[in-house]
Coordinates of C-alpha atoms in Angstrom, one line a residue:
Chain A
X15 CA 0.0 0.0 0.0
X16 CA 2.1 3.3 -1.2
X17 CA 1.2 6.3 -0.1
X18 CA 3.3 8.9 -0.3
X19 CA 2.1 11.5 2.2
X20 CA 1.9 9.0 4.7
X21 CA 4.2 10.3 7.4
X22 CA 6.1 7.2 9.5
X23 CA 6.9 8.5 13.1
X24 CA 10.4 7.6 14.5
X25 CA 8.6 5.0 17.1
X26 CA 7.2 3.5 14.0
X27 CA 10.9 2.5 12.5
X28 CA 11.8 0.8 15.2
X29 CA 9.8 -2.2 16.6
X30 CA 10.7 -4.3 18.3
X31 CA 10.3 -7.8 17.5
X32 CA 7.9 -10.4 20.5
X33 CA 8.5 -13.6 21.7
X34 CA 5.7 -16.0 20.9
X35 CA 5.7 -18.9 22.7
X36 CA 3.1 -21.4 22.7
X37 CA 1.6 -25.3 22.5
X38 CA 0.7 -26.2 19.1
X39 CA -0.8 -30.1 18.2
X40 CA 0.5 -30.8 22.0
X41 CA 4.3 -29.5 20.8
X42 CA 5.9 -26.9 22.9
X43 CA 7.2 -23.9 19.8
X44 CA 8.3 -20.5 20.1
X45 CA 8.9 -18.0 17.4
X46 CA 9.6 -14.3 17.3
X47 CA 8.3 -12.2 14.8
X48 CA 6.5 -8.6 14.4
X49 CA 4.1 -7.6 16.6
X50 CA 1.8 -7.1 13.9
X51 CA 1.9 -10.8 12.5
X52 CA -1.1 -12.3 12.1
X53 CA -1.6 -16.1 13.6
X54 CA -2.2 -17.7 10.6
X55 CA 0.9 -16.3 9.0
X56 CA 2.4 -17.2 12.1
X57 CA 1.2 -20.9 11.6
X58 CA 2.0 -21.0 8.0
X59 CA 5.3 -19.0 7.7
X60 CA 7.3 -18.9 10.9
X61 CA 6.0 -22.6 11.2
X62 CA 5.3 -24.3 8.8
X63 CA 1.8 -25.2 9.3
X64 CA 0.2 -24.8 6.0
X65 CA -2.6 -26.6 6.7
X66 CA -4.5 -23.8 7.9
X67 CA -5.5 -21.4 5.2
X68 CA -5.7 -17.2 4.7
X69 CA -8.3 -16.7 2.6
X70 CA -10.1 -13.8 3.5
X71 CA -8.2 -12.3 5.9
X72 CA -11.2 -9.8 7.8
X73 CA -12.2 -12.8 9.9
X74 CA -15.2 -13.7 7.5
X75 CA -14.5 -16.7 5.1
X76 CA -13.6 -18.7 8.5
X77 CA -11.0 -21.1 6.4
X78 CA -8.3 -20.2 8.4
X79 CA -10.1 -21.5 11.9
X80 CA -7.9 -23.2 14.7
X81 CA -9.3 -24.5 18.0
X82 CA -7.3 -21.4 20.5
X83 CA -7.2 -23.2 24.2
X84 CA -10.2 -25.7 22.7
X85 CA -12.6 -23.0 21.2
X86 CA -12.7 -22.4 17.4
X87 CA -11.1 -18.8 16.6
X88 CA -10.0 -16.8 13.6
X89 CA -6.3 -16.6 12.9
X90 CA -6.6 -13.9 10.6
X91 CA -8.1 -11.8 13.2
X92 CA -5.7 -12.7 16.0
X93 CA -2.4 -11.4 16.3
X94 CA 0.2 -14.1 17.2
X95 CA 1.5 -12.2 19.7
X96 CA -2.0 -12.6 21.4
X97 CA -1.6 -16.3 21.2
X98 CA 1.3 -16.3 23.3
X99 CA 0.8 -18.7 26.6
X100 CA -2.1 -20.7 24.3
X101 CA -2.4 -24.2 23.4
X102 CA -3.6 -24.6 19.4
X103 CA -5.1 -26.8 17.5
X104 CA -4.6 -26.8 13.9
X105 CA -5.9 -29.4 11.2
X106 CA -2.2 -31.0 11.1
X107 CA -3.1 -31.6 14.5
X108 CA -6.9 -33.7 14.5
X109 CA -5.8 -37.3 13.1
X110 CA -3.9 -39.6 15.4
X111 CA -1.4 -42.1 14.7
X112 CA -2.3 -42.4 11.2
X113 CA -6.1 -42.5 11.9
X114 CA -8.2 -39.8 11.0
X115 CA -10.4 -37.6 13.6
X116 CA -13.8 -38.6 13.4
X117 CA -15.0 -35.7 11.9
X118 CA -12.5 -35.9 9.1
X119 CA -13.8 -39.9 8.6
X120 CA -17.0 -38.6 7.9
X121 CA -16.0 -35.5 5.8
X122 CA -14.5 -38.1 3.8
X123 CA -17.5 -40.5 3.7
X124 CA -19.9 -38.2 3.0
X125 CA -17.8 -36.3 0.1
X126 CA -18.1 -33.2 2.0
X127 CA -15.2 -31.4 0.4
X128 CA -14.1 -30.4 -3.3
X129 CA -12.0 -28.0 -3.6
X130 CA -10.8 -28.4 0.0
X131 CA -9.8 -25.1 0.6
X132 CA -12.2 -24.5 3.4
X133 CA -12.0 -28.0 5.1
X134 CA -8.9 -27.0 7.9
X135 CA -11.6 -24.5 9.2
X136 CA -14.8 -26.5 8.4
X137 CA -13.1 -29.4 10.4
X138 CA -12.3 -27.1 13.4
X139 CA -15.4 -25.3 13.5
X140 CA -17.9 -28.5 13.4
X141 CA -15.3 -30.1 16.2
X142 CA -15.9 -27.1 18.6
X143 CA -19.4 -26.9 17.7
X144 CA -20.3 -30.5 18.7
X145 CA -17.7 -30.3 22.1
X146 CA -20.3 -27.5 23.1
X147 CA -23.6 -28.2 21.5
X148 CA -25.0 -32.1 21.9
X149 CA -27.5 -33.8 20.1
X150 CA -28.0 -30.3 17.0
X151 CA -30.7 -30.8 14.6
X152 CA -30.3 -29.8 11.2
X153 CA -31.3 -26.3 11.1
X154 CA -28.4 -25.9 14.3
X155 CA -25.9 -27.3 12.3
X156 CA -26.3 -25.2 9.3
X157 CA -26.7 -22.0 11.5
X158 CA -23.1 -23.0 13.0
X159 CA -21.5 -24.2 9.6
X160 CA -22.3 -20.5 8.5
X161 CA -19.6 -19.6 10.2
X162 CA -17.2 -20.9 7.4
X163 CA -17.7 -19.5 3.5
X164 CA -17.2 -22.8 0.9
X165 CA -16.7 -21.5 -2.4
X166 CA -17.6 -24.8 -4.1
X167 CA -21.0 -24.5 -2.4
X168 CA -21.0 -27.8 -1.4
X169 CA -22.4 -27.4 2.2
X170 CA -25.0 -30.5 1.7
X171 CA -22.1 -33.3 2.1
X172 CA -20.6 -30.8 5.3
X173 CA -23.9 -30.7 6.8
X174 CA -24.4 -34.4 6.4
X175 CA -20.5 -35.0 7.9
X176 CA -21.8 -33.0 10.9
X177 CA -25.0 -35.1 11.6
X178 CA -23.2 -38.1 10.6
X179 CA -21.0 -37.4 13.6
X180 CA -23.4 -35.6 16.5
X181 CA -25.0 -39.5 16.1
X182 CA -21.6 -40.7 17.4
X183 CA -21.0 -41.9 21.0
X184 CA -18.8 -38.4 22.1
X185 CA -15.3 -38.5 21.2
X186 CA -12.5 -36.8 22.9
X187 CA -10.9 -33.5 21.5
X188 CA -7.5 -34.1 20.7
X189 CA -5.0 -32.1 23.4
Chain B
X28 CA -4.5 -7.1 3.5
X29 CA -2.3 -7.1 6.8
X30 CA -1.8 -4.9 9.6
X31 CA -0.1 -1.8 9.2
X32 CA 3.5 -1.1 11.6
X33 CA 2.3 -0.2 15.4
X34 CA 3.9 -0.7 18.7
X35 CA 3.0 -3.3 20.9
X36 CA 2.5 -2.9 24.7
X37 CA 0.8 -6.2 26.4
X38 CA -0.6 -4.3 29.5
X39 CA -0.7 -5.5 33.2
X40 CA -2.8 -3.3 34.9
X41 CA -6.1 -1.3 34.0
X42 CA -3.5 1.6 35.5
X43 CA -0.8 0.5 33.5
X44 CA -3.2 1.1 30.2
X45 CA -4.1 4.3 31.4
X46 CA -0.8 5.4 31.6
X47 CA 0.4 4.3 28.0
X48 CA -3.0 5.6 26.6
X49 CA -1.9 9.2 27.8
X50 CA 1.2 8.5 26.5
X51 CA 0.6 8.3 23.0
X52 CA -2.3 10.6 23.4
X53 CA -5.0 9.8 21.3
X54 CA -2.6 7.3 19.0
X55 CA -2.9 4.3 20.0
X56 CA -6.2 1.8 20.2
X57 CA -6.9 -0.2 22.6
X58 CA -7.0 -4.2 21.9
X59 CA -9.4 -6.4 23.0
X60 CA -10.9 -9.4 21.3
X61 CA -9.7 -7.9 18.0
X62 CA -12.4 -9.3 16.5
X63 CA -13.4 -5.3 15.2
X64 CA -9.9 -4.2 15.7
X65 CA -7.9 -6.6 13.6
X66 CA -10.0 -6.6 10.2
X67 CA -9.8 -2.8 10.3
X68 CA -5.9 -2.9 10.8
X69 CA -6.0 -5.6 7.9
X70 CA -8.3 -3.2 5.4
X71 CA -5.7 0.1 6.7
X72 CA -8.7 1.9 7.7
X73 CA -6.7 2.4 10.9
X74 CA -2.9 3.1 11.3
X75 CA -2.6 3.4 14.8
X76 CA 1.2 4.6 16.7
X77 CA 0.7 1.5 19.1
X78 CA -1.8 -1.5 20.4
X79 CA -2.2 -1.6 24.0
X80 CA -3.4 -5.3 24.7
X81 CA -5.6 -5.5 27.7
X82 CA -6.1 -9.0 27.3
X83 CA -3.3 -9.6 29.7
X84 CA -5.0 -8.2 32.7
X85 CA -5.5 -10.7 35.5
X86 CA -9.2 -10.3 36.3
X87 CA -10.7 -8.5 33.4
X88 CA -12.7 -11.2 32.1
X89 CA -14.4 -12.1 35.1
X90 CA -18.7 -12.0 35.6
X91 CA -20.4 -11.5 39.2
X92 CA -23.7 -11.9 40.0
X93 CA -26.0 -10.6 42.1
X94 CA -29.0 -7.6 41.5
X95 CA -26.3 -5.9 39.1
X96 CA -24.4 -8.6 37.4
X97 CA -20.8 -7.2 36.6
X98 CA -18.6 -8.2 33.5
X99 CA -15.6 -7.5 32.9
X100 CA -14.8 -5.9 29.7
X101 CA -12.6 -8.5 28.6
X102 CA -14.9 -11.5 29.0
X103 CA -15.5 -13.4 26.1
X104 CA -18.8 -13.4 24.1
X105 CA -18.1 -17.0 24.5
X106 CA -17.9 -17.3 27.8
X107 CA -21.2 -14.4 28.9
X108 CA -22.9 -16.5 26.2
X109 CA -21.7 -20.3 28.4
X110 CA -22.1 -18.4 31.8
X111 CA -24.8 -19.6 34.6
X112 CA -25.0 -16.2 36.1
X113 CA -26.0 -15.0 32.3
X114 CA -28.2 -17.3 31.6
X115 CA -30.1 -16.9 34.7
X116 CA -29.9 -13.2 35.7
X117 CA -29.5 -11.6 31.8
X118 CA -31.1 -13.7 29.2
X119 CA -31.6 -11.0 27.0
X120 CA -27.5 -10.8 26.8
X121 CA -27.8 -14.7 26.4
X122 CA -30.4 -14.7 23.9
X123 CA -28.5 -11.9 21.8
X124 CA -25.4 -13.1 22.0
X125 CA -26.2 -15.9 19.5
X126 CA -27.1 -14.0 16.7
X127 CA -22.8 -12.1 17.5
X128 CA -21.2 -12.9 14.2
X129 CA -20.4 -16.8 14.7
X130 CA -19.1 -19.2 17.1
X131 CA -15.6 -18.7 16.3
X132 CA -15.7 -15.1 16.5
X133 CA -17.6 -15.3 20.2
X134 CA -14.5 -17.2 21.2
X135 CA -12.2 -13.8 21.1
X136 CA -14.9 -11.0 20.2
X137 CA -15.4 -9.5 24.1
X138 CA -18.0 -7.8 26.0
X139 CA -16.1 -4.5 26.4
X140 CA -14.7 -4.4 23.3
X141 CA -18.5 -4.4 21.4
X142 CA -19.7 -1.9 23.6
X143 CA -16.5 0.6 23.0
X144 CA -16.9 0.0 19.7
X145 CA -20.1 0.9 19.6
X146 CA -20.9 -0.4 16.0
X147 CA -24.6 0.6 15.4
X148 CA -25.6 -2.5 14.3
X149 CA -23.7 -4.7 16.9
X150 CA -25.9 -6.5 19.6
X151 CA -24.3 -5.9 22.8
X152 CA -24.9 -2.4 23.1
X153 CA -28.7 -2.5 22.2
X154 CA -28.9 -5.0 24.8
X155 CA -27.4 -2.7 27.3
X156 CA -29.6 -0.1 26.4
X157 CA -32.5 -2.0 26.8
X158 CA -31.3 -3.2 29.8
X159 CA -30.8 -0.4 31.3
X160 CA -27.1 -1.4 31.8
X161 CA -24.3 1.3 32.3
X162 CA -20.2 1.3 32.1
X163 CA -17.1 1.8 34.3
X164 CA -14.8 3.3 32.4
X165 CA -11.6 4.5 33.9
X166 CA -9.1 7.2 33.2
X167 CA -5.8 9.7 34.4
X168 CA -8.9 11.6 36.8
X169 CA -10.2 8.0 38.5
X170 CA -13.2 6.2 37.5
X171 CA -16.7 7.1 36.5
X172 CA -20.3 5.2 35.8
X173 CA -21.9 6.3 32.3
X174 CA -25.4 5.0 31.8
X175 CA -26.2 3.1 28.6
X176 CA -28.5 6.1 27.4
X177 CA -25.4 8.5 27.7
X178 CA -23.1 6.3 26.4
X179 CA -23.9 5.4 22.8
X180 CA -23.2 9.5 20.8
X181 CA -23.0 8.6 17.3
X182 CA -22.1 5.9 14.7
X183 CA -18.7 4.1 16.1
X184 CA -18.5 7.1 18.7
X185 CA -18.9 6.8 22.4
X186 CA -18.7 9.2 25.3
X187 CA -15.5 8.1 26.6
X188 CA -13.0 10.8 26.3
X189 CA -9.8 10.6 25.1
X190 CA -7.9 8.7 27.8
X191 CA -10.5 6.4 29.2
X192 CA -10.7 2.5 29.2
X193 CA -14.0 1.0 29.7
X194 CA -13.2 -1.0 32.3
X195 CA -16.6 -3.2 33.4
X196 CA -20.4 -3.4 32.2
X197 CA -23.1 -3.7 34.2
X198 CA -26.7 -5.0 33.8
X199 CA -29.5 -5.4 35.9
X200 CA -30.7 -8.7 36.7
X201 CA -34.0 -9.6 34.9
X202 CA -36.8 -10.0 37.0
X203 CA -37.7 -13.8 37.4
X204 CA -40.5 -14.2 35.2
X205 CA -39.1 -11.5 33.1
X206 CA -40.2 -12.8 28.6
X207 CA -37.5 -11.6 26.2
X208 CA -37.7 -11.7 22.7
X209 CA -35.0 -10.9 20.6
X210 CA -35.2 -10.9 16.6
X211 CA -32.7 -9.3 13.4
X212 CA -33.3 -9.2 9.5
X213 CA -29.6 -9.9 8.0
X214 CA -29.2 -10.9 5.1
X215 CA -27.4 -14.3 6.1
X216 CA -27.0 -15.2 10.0
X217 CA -23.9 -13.4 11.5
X218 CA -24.0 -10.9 8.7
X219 CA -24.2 -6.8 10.1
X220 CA -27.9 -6.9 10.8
X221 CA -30.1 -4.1 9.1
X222 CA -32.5 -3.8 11.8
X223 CA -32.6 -5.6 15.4
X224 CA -35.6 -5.5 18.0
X225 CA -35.0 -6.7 21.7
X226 CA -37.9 -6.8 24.4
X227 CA -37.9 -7.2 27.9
X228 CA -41.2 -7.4 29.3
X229 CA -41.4 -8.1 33.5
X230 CA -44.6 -9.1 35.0
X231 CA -45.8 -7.4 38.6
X232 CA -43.5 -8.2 41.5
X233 CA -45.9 -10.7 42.8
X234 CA -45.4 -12.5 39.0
X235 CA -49.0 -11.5 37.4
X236 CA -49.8 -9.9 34.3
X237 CA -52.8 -8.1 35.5
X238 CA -55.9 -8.1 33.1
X239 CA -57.7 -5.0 33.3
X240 CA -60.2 -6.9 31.3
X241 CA -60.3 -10.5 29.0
X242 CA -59.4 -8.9 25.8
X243 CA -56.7 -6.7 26.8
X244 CA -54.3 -9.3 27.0
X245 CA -51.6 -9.9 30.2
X246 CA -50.2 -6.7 30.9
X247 CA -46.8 -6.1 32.5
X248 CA -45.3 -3.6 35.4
X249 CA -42.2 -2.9 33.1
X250 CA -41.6 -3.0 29.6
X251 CA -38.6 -2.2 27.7
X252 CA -38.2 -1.9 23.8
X253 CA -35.3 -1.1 21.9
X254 CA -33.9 -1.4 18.2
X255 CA -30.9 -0.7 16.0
X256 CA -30.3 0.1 12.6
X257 CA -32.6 2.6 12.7
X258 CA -30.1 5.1 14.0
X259 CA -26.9 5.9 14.5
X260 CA -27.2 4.9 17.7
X261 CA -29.2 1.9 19.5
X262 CA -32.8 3.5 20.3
X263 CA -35.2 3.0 23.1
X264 CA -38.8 2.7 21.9
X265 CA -40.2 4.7 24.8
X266 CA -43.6 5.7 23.1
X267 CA -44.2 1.6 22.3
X268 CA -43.1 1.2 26.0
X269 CA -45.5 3.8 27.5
X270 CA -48.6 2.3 24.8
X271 CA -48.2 -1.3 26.0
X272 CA -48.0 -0.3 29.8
X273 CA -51.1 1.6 29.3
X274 CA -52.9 -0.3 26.7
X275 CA -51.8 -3.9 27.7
X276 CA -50.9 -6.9 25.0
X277 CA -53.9 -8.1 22.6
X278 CA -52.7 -8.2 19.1
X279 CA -54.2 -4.5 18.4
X280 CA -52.7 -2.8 21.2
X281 CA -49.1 -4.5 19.7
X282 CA -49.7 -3.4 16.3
X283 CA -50.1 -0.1 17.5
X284 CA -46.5 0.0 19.6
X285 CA -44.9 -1.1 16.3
X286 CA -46.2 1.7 15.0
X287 CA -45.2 4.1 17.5
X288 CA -42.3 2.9 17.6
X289 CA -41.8 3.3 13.7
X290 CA -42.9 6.9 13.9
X291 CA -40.6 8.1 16.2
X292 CA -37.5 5.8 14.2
X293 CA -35.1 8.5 12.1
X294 CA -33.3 5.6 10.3
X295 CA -30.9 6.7 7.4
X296 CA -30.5 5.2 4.3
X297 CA -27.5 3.1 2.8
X298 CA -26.7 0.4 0.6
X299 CA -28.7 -2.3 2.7
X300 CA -32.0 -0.9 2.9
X301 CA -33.4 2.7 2.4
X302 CA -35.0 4.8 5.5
X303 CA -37.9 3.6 4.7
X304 CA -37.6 -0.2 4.3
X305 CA -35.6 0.1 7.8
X306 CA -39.3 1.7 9.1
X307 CA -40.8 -0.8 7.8
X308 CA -38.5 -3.4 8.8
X309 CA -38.2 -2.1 12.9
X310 CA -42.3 -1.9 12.3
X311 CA -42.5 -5.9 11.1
X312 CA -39.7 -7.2 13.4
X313 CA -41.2 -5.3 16.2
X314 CA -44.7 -6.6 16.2
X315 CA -43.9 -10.2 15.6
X316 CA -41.2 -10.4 18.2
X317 CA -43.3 -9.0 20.6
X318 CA -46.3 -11.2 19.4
X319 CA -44.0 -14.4 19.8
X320 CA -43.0 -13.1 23.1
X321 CA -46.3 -12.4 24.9
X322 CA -47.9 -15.6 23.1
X323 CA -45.1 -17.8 22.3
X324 CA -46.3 -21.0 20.5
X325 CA -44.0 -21.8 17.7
X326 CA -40.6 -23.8 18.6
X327 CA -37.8 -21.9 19.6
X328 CA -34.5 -22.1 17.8
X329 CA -32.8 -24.4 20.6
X330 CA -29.4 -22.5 21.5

């Protein structure tokens, strides 16, 4: 973004870079990096967890959702510094020895990805939203799904993955 | 689309952001949830000198109970929305908090931080409003109470002065046997809304809804209307109010609030709905919230 009337103040020139350290997929990590980074770029550059994914980047499109101390959260609307002292889950983090999350079975039975562009966050939010809400009907579970923008438009297979799983005995959230 | 340069100050103490706020005086923004903050620092509409986090605050996120229920500013839509003394003492707040954006924005987006934002289509501060709720905000001269009705001034523009940190919000508990209804158009769920209603309507202390006669319909000691999108500002629908206290709740009598209430409405215009579709909207939204309210008979979206 150019601008050339835009006037930088001294203080402006010379920022210091923050610690970040935190617990990501049950790993201890620390990075430092510019107060101003964003978590997902965080995720993605300083760590190399491209598995979550910037899309829209105003907190909007939901792709780039993590679970933040077990609760789904923006990363593109979270500075990393403010994830200092948190424990993350990212999509690199949901399948376990091999074997896939349940949620990520039944994405997978129920053809509810294409593109898969939005499936990191559509995976995290539908994990946080049944940990919290038991036993949705249908209309819940497109209500919460709104949360996350798929661009292929197919929510019908997502929505079915959801309900395929709420019918499940409860299944732990991964640390 | 990322943040602009700003200095970074992770603050320990509500003193401690008071200080640096007066340091940069007037440059630097507060940061809360982010949830607002962050996507306007991403879009450059903002290019503030520094961020002072208050997220770090030991204590700042907590919620007490009792006749005036106390939150923090920094407690999480999340965790109001999750909270036993919420759902009991404020389900208004509990009620509107599901229609805040989504889940995964709840889980940062904060109390405070809606209220101070003071977006005039946001939630939180109609709810105040019609809850008669106020602030403690907190600057270089000591602290001070604003009132909900003094607080909102103008789109995005609060009475805070420059200096202050809203601190903790405060709403009365609900009467038990308070009814609250609680309704938006959007045009998809967790979108900006256009126009939002909110009702609180409390029976007599004894718990009746007296009947001056059959028709009239139960009428309440205390009712309180509000709406936004029809303003710059949330609005309190105090000509509604003052026909339903009088006139009681049969259909007619509601029809008639809605009307008031759309009379005395001074919505502008913009790119989601003209003045006048807003009237009509606040008018629409209005009666049928209050209709499902007083006579609730349809399912209720479970929460």
């Amino acid at each position: 973004m150019s601008d050339s009337t835009h006037q930088v103040s001294a203080d402006q020139l010379d920022i210091p870079d923050v610690d970040v350290a935190l617990t990501v997929n049950g790993k201890a990590v620390r990075g430092r990096c510019e107060p101003r980074k964003l978590l997902v770029d965080f995720l993605r550059e300083d760590l190399g967890l491209t598995g979550t994914h910037a899309g829209c980047e105003h907190g909007i499109c939901g792709a780039c959702t993590v679970l933040i101390d077990g609760r789904a959260s923006r990363t593109c609307t979270t500075l990393a510094v403010q994830a200092a002292g948190t424990q993350i889950v990212t999509i690199e983090g949901l399948a376990r020895d091999g074997v896939m999350h349940p949620m990520q079975q039944a994405f997978h039975e129920h053809h509810a990805l294409q593109c898969g562009f939005c499936t990191p966050g559509m995976l995290i939010t539908a994990i946080d939203f049944l940990n919290s809400h038991r036993n949705p009907d249908e209309t819940e579970v497109r209500e919460a799904m709104s949360a996350v923008i798929c661009r292929c438009t197919g929510y019908q297979g997502i929505v079915n993955a959801v309900l395929a799983v709420s019918r499940q005995p409860p299944t732990a959230l991964p640390e | 689309m990322k943040p602009p340069r700003f200095q970074y100050h992770a603050a320990r103490t509500i003193e401690e952001a008071i200080e640096l706020l007066a340091r940069y005086a007037g440059e630097a923004r507060i940061l809360a949830g982010g949830q607002s903050l962050v996507p306007m620092l991403n879009f450059r509409l903002l290019e503030p000198r520094a961020l002072i986090d208050i997220g770090r605050i030991p204590g700042l996120d907590a919620i007490t109970g009792g006749p005036l229920v106390t939150l923090g500013a920094m407690t999480r839509q999340r965790s109001a929305e999750e909270s036993p003394i919420v759902q009991t003492a404020l389900p208004l707040l509990r009620e509107a908090l599901r229609w805040v954006g989504h889940l995964p924005t709840r889980s940062r987006g904060t109390i405070g931080g809606s209220i101070a934002h003071a977006d005039p289509s946001a939630e939180i501060p109609l709810v105040l409003l019609a809850s008669d709720g106020s602030v403690t905000v907190q600057g270089p001269q000591g602290t001070r109470d604003i009132a909900a009705v003094d607080l909102f001034e103008s789109l995005f523009t609060t009475s805070l002065v420059p200096g202050e940190l809203l601190t903790r919000v405060h709403m009365p508990a609900m009467p038990a046997g308070t009814r609250i209804g609680f309704d938006e158009f959007a045009r998809r769920h967790g979108d900006f809304a256009i126009v939002t209603v909110a009702v609180a309507l409390t029976p007599s202390e004894d718990g009746s809804t007296a009947r001056a006669n059959p028709e009239s319909g139960p009428r309440y000691a205390q009712v309180r209307l509000a709406a936004s999108g029809v303003g710059s500002v949330p609005l309190r629908l105090t000509a509604a109010e003052a026909h339903l206290l009088q006139h009681g709740t049969e259909p007619a009598s509601l029809a008639a609030a809605a009307e008031l209430a759309a009379a005395a409405a001074d919505p502008v215009g913009d790119a989601n709905g003209s003045a006048d579709y807003r009237r009509h909207l606040l008018k629409v939204l209005l009666e049928r919230t209050l209709e499902s309210t007083v006579r609730p008979t349809a399912k209720r979206l479970a929460s």
